[in-house]
mmCIF file of C-alpha atoms and ligand atoms in Angstrom:
data_model
loop_
_atom_site.group_PDB
_atom_site.id
_atom_site.type_symbol
_atom_site.label_atom_id
_atom_site.label_comp_id
_atom_site.label_asym_id
_atom_site.label_seq_id
_atom_site.Cartn_x
_atom_site.Cartn_y
_atom_site.Cartn_z
ATOM 1 C CA MET A 1 -22.399 95.813 45.229
ATOM 2 C CA LYS A 2 -19.676 93.367 46.723
ATOM 3 C CA ILE A 3 -21.629 90.484 45.598
ATOM 4 C CA ALA A 4 -22.246 92.098 41.859
ATOM 5 C CA ILE A 5 -18.377 92.106 41.404
ATOM 6 C CA LEU A 6 -17.968 88.433 42.291
ATOM 7 C CA ARG A 7 -21.075 87.078 40.545
ATOM 8 C CA ALA A 8 -18.994 89.223 37.259
ATOM 9 C CA LEU A 9 -16.055 87.402 38.416
ATOM 10 C CA LEU A 10 -17.970 84.364 38.365
ATOM 11 C CA VAL A 11 -19.338 84.620 34.973
ATOM 12 C CA ALA A 12 -16.396 85.582 33.466
ATOM 13 C CA VAL A 13 -14.572 82.010 34.763
ATOM 14 C CA VAL A 14 -17.244 79.895 33.899
ATOM 15 C CA SER A 15 -18.199 80.935 30.711
ATOM 16 C CA PRO A 16 -17.644 78.345 27.788
ATOM 17 C CA ALA A 17 -16.164 80.836 25.462
ATOM 18 C CA VAL A 18 -12.952 81.534 27.844
ATOM 19 C CA TRP A 19 -12.173 78.300 28.269
ATOM 20 C CA ALA A 20 -13.246 77.064 24.253
ATOM 21 C CA ALA A 21 -10.715 79.456 23.149
ATOM 22 C CA PRO A 22 -7.675 78.051 22.643
ATOM 23 C CA ASP A 23 -9.044 75.018 20.931
ATOM 24 C CA THR A 24 -11.571 76.382 19.056
ATOM 25 C CA PRO A 25 -10.499 79.698 17.587
ATOM 26 C CA VAL A 26 -13.404 81.963 16.499
ATOM 27 C CA VAL A 27 -13.967 82.464 12.023
ATOM 28 C CA ASP A 28 -15.570 85.334 11.745
ATOM 29 C CA VAL A 29 -17.781 85.045 8.262
ATOM 30 C CA TYR A 30 -18.903 87.615 6.160
ATOM 31 C CA LYS A 31 -21.782 86.322 3.929
ATOM 32 C CA SER A 32 -24.881 87.659 1.754
ATOM 33 C CA PRO A 33 -28.270 86.631 4.292
ATOM 34 C CA THR A 34 -29.182 85.024 1.223
ATOM 35 C CA CYS A 35 -25.745 82.199 0.167
ATOM 36 C CA GLY A 36 -27.202 78.457 1.456
ATOM 37 C CA CYS A 37 -23.348 77.175 0.514
ATOM 38 C CA CYS A 38 -22.282 79.819 2.675
ATOM 39 C CA SER A 39 -24.481 78.351 5.303
ATOM 40 C CA LYS A 40 -23.394 75.288 4.828
ATOM 41 C CA TRP A 41 -19.966 76.039 4.666
ATOM 42 C CA VAL A 42 -20.389 77.580 8.273
ATOM 43 C CA ASP A 43 -21.885 74.154 9.717
ATOM 44 C CA HIS A 44 -19.195 72.400 8.574
ATOM 45 C CA LEU A 45 -16.907 74.622 10.527
ATOM 46 C CA LYS A 46 -18.754 74.075 13.402
ATOM 47 C CA ALA A 47 -19.252 70.623 13.142
ATOM 48 C CA ASN A 48 -15.492 70.507 13.012
ATOM 49 C CA GLY A 49 -14.840 72.614 16.461
ATOM 50 C CA PHE A 50 -14.761 76.178 15.362
ATOM 51 C CA THR A 51 -16.793 78.414 16.715
ATOM 52 C CA VAL A 52 -18.594 80.771 14.329
ATOM 53 C CA ARG A 53 -20.116 84.379 14.051
ATOM 54 C CA SER A 54 -21.437 84.848 11.075
ATOM 55 C CA HIS A 55 -22.165 88.402 9.271
ATOM 56 C CA ASN A 56 -24.680 89.113 7.017
ATOM 57 C CA THR A 57 -23.900 91.758 4.906
ATOM 58 C CA ASN A 58 -24.895 92.873 0.895
ATOM 59 C CA ASP A 59 -21.183 94.060 0.643
ATOM 60 C CA VAL A 60 -19.005 91.149 0.849
ATOM 61 C CA VAL A 61 -16.621 92.776 -1.111
ATOM 62 C CA ALA A 62 -15.744 95.396 1.165
ATOM 63 C CA HIS A 63 -14.292 92.756 3.600
ATOM 64 C CA LYS A 64 -12.268 90.750 0.701
ATOM 65 C CA SER A 65 -10.342 93.781 -0.059
ATOM 66 C CA ARG A 66 -9.850 94.875 4.108
ATOM 67 C CA LEU A 67 -8.482 91.118 4.415
ATOM 68 C CA GLY A 68 -6.586 90.989 1.141
ATOM 69 C CA VAL A 69 -8.354 88.309 -1.163
ATOM 70 C CA PRO A 70 -5.767 88.272 -4.436
ATOM 71 C CA PHE A 71 -7.120 89.307 -7.605
ATOM 72 C CA GLY A 72 -9.036 86.229 -9.279
ATOM 73 C CA TYR A 73 -9.099 84.135 -6.103
ATOM 74 C CA GLY A 74 -12.304 85.355 -4.862
ATOM 75 C CA SER A 75 -15.451 83.028 -3.736
ATOM 76 C CA CYS A 76 -19.003 83.704 -2.271
ATOM 77 C CA HIS A 77 -18.065 84.081 1.305
ATOM 78 C CA THR A 78 -14.586 85.698 2.972
ATOM 79 C CA ALA A 79 -13.562 85.007 6.822
ATOM 80 C CA GLN A 80 -11.306 85.869 9.502
ATOM 81 C CA VAL A 81 -10.072 83.777 12.067
ATOM 82 C CA GLY A 82 -7.215 85.363 14.191
ATOM 83 C CA SER A 83 -5.341 87.335 11.800
ATOM 84 C CA TYR A 84 -5.800 85.297 8.556
ATOM 85 C CA LEU A 85 -8.047 85.459 5.584
ATOM 86 C CA VAL A 86 -10.201 82.761 4.594
ATOM 87 C CA GLU A 87 -11.695 82.851 1.255
ATOM 88 C CA GLY A 88 -14.076 80.496 -0.139
ATOM 89 C CA HIS A 89 -14.899 77.099 0.739
ATOM 90 C CA VAL A 90 -11.627 76.145 2.709
ATOM 91 C CA PRO A 91 -11.862 72.821 4.769
ATOM 92 C CA ALA A 92 -11.970 72.593 8.454
ATOM 93 C CA LYS A 93 -8.647 70.551 8.477
ATOM 94 C CA GLU A 94 -6.594 73.004 6.471
ATOM 95 C CA ILE A 95 -7.413 75.937 8.303
ATOM 96 C CA LYS A 96 -6.556 73.997 11.382
ATOM 97 C CA ARG A 97 -3.137 73.511 9.671
ATOM 98 C CA LEU A 98 -2.445 76.824 9.475
ATOM 99 C CA LEU A 99 -3.124 77.950 12.724
ATOM 100 C CA LYS A 100 -0.938 74.744 14.206
ATOM 101 C CA GLU A 101 2.102 76.128 11.723
ATOM 102 C CA LYS A 102 0.951 79.958 13.342
ATOM 103 C CA SER A 103 1.997 80.763 9.029
ATOM 104 C CA SER A 104 3.415 84.066 8.110
ATOM 105 C CA ALA A 105 0.762 83.966 5.373
ATOM 106 C CA ARG A 106 -2.280 85.795 4.737
ATOM 107 C CA GLY A 107 -4.169 83.121 4.568
ATOM 108 C CA LEU A 108 -6.094 80.425 2.558
ATOM 109 C CA ALA A 109 -8.556 80.664 -0.515
ATOM 110 C CA VAL A 110 -10.376 78.288 -2.389
ATOM 111 C CA PRO A 111 -11.723 80.688 -5.234
ATOM 112 C CA GLY A 112 -14.815 80.315 -6.793
ATOM 113 C CA MET A 113 -17.184 77.217 -6.123
ATOM 114 C CA VAL A 114 -15.998 73.725 -6.280
ATOM 115 C CA ALA A 115 -18.421 70.933 -6.181
ATOM 116 C CA GLY A 116 -17.871 68.853 -3.656
ATOM 117 C CA SER A 117 -16.060 71.055 -1.603
ATOM 118 C CA PRO A 118 -17.098 71.860 1.577
ATOM 119 C CA GLY A 119 -21.063 73.409 2.129
ATOM 120 C CA MET A 120 -20.848 72.361 -2.156
ATOM 121 C CA GLU A 121 -21.655 69.030 -1.861
ATOM 122 C CA THR A 122 -23.715 66.944 -4.497
ATOM 123 C CA ASP A 123 -24.700 63.831 -5.724
ATOM 124 C CA GLU A 124 -23.888 64.294 -8.984
ATOM 125 C CA ARG A 125 -20.294 66.211 -9.247
ATOM 126 C CA LYS A 126 -17.210 66.428 -7.494
ATOM 127 C CA ASP A 127 -14.012 68.131 -8.731
ATOM 128 C CA ALA A 128 -10.647 68.538 -7.686
ATOM 129 C CA TYR A 129 -9.428 71.841 -6.695
ATOM 130 C CA ASP A 130 -6.696 73.045 -4.620
ATOM 131 C CA VAL A 131 -6.345 75.022 -1.623
ATOM 132 C CA PHE A 132 -4.028 77.642 -2.179
ATOM 133 C CA LEU A 133 -2.130 79.516 0.268
ATOM 134 C CA VAL A 134 -2.220 83.209 0.506
ATOM 135 C CA ASN A 135 1.469 84.642 0.979
ATOM 136 C CA LYS A 136 1.291 88.517 2.664
ATOM 137 C CA ASP A 137 3.091 89.889 -1.005
ATOM 138 C CA GLY A 138 -0.753 88.406 -2.414
ATOM 139 C CA SER A 139 1.470 86.157 -4.056
ATOM 140 C CA THR A 140 0.184 82.188 -3.822
ATOM 141 C CA LYS A 141 0.777 78.645 -3.967
ATOM 142 C CA THR A 142 -0.907 75.445 -3.661
ATOM 143 C CA TYR A 143 -1.408 74.331 -0.068
ATOM 144 C CA ALA A 144 -3.414 71.251 -0.251
ATOM 145 C CA HIS A 145 -5.061 69.320 -3.391
ATOM 146 C CA TYR A 146 -8.171 67.458 -3.311
ATOM 147 C CA LEU A 147 -9.717 65.036 -5.670
HETATM 148 CU CU1 CU B 201 -20.153 78.823 -1.642
#
């Protein structure tokens, strides 16, 4: 009995998830099981130090409305990090910035599927896009611009 408790404590202490928590926040990603670019975005987050829990669902829209994606700002996948919404192919760098700033906003969004955004890399095309800050009231403003 005592040994079991000690072992449980030891596991809790040495568990990587416990140590990883402050530097690498967990991102919950909701995507359809067949979405290739969503999986590539997940890889982009992991490569940038995030711990990702990927959830396959056929009802991504339910998560969009739960997390408050404004009308017209939707993309292929929806994610949550801490209390923040992250919609679409948002660069990891901007998510880190949002977390560092402890922003009072609802989250970030890159609407649509922009060629050249993280997870949407192609050889032929690279389009300019904005990362939008979504405020608590649902209004948005440009948070970063990518060329
Ligand atoms: Cu996509």
